[in-house]
GROMACS .gro file of N, CA and C in nm:
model
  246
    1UNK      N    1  -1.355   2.845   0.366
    1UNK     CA    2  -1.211   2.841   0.352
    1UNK      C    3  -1.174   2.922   0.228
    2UNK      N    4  -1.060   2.977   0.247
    2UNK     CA    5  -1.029   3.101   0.116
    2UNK      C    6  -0.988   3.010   0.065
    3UNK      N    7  -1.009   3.053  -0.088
    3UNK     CA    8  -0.848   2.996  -0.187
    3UNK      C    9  -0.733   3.018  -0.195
    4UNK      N   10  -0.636   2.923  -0.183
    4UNK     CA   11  -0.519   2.983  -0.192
    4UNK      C   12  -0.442   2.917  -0.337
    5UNK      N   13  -0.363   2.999  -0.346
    5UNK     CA   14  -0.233   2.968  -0.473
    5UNK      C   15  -0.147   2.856  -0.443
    6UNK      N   16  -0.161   2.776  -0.549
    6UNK     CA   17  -0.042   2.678  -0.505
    6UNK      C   18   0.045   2.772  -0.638
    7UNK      N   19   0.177   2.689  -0.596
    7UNK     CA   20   0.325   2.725  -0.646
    7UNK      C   21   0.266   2.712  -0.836
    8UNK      N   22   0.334   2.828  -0.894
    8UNK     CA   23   0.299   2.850  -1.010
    8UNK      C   24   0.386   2.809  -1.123
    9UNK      N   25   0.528   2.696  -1.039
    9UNK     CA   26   0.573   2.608  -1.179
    9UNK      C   27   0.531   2.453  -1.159
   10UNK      N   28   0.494   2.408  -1.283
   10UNK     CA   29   0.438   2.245  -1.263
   10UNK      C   30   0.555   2.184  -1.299
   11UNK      N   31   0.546   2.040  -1.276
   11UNK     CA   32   0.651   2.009  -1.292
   11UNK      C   33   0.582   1.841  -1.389
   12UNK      N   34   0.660   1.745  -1.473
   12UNK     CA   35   0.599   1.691  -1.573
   12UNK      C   36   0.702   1.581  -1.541
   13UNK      N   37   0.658   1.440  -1.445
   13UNK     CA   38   0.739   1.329  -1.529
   13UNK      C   39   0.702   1.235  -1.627
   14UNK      N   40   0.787   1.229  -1.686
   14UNK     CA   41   0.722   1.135  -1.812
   14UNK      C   42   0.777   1.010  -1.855
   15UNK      N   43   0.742   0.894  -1.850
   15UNK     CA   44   0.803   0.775  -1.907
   15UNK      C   45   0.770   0.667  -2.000
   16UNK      N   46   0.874   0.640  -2.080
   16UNK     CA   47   0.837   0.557  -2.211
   16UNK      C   48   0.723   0.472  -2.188
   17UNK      N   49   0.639   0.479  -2.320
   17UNK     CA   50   0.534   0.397  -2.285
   17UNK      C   51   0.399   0.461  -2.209
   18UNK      N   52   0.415   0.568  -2.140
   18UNK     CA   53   0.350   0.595  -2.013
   18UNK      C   54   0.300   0.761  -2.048
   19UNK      N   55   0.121   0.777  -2.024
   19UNK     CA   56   0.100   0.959  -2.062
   19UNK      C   57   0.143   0.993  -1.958
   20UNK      N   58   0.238   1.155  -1.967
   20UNK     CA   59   0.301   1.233  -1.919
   20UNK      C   60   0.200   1.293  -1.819
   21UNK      N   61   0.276   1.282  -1.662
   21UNK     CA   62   0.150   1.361  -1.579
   21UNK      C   63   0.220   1.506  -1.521
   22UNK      N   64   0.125   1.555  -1.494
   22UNK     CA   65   0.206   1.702  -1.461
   22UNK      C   66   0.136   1.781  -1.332
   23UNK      N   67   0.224   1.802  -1.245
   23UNK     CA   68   0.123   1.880  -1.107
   23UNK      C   69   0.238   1.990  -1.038
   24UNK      N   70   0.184   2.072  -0.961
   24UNK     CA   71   0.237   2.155  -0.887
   24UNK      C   72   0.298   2.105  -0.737
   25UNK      N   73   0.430   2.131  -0.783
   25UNK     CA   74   0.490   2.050  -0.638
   25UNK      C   75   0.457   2.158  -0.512
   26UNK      N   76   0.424   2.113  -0.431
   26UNK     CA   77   0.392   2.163  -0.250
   26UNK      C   78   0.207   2.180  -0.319
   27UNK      N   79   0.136   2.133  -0.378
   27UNK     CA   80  -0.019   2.182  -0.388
   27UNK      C   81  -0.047   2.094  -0.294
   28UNK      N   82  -0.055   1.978  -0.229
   28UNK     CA   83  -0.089   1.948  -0.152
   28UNK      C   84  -0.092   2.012  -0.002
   29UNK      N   85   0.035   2.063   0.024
   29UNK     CA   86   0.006   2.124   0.150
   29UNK      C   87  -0.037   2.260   0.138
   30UNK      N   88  -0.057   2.324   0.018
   30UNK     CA   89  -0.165   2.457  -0.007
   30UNK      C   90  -0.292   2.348   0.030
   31UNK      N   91  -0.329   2.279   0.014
   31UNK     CA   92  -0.496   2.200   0.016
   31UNK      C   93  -0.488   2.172   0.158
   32UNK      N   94  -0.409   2.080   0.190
   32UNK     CA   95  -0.421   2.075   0.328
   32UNK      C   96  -0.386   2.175   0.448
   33UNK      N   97  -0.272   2.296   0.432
   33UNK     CA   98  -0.307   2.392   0.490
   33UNK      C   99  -0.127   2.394   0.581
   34UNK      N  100  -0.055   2.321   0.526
   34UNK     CA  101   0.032   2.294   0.648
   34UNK      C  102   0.179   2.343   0.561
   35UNK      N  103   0.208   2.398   0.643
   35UNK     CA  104   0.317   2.513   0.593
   35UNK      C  105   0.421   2.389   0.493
   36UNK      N  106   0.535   2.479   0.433
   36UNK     CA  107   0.600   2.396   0.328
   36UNK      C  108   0.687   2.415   0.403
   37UNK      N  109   0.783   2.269   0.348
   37UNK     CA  110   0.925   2.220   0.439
   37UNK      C  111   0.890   2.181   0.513
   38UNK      N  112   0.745   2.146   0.617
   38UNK     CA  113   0.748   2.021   0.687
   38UNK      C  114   0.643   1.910   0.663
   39UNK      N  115   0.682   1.847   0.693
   39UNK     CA  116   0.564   1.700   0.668
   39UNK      C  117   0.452   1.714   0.673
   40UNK      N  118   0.377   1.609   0.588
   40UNK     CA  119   0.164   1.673   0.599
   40UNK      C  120   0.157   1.544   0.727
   41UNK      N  121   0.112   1.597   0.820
   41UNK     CA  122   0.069   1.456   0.939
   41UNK      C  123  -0.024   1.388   0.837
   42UNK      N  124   0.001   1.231   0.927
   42UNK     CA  125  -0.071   1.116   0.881
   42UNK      C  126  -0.270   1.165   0.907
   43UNK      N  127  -0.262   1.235   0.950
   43UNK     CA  128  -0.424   1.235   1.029
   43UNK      C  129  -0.489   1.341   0.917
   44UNK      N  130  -0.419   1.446   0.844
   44UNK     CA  131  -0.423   1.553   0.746
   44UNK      C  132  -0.421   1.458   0.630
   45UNK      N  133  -0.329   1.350   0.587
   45UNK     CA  134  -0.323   1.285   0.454
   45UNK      C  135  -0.481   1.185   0.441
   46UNK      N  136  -0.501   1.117   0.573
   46UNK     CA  137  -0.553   1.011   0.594
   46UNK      C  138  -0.736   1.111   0.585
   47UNK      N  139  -0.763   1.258   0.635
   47UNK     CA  140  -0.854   1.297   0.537
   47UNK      C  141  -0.840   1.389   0.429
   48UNK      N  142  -0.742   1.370   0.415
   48UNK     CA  143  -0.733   1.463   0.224
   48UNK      C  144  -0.783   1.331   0.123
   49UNK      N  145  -0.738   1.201   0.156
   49UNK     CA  146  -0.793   1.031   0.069
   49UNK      C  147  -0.887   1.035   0.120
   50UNK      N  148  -0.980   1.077   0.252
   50UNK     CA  149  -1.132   1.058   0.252
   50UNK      C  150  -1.204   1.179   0.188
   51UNK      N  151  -1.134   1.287   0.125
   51UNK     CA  152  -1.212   1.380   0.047
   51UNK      C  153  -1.231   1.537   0.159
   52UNK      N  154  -1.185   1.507   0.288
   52UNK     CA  155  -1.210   1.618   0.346
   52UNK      C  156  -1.178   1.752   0.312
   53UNK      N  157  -1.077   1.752   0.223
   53UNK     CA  158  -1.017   1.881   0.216
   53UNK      C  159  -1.069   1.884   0.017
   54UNK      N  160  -1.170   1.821  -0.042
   54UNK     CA  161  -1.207   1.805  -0.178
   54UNK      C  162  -1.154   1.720  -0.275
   55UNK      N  163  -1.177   1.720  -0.379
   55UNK     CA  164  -1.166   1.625  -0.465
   55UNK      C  165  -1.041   1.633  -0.533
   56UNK      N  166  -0.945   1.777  -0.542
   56UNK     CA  167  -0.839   1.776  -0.563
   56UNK      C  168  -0.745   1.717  -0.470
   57UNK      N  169  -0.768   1.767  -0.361
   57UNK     CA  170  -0.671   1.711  -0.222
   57UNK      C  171  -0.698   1.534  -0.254
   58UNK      N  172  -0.803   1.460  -0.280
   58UNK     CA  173  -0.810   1.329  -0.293
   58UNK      C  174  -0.679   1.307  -0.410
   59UNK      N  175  -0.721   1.327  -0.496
   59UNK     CA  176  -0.654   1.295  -0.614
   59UNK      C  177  -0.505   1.352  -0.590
   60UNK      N  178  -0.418   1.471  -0.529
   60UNK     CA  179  -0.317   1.490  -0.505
   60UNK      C  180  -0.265   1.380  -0.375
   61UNK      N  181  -0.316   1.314  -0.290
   61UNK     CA  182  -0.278   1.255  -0.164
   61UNK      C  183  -0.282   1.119  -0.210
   62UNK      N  184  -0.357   1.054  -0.327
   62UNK     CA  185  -0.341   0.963  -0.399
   62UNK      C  186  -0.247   0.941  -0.522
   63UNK      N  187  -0.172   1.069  -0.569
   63UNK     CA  188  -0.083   1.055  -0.636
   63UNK      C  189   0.017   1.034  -0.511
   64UNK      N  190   0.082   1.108  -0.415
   64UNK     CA  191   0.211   1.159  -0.344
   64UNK      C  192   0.184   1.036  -0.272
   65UNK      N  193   0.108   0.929  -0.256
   65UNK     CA  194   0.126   0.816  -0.173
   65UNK      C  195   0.139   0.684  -0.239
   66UNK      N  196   0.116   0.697  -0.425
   66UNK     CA  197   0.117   0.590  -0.481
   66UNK      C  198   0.247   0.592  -0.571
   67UNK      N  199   0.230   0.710  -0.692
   67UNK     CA  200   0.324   0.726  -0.779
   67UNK      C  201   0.431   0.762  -0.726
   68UNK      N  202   0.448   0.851  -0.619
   68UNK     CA  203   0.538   0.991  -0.619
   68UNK      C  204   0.659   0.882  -0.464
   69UNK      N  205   0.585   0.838  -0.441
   69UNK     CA  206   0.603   0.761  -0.300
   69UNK      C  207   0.736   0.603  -0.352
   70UNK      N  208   0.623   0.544  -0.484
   70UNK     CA  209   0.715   0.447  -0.560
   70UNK      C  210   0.841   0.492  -0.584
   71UNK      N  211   0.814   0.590  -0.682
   71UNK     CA  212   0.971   0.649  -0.728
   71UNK      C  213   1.067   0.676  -0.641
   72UNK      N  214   1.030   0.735  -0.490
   72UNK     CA  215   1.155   0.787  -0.423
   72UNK      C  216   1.181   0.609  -0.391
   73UNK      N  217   1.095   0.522  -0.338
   73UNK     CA  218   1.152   0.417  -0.289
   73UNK      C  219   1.267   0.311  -0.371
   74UNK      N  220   1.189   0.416  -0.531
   74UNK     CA  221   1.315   0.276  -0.619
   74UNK      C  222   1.430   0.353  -0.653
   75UNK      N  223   1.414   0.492  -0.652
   75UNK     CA  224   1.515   0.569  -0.635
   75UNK      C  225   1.623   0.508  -0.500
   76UNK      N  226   1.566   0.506  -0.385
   76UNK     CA  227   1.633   0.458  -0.269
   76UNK      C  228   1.697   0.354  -0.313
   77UNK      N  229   1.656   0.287  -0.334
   77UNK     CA  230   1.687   0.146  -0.384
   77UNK      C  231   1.788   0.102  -0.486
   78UNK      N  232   1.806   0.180  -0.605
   78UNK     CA  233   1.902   0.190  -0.660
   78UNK      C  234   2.065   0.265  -0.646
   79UNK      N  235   2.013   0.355  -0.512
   79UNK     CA  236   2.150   0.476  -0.478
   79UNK      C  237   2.213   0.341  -0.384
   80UNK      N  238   2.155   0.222  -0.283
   80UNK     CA  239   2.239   0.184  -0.217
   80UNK      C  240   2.245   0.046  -0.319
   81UNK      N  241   2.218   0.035  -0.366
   81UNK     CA  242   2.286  -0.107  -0.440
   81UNK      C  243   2.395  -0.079  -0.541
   82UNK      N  244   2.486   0.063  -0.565
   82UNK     CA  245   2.570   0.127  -0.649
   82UNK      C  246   2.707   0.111  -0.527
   0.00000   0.00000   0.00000
């Protein structure tokens, strides 16, 4: 498999209390292979967390399903209780 470029601005959230993490938004679907602007299928995520696509794809499919996943939901969560 060639290498490819993920997107070359990172992006950094950071919160009190908490070390600042920082990653390249769409690198996951450079790892997994699936064009940007549409969804990574469940069957593509489900082996990027078994390591199929390497140890970065693990660690990116374990951020975008734990951290990245929380935030939009409490984000959600706060736009309809306003």
């Amino acid at each position: 498999m060639a290498a490819r470029k993920s997107p070359a601005k990172k992006t950094t959230i950071s919160s009190p209390g908490k070390k600042p993490v920082s990653f390249n938004p769409g690198g996951l679907h450079v790892s997994t292979g699936t064009p940007a602007g549409q969804p990574i299928p469940a069957a593509k995520m489900a082996a990027a967390k078994a390591g199929k696509f390497g140890p970065k794809a693990v660690r990116q499919a374990n951020m975008a399903t734990g951290m990245l996943a929380a935030g939009r939901k409490t984000a959600a969560k706060n736009k309809k209780s306003k």
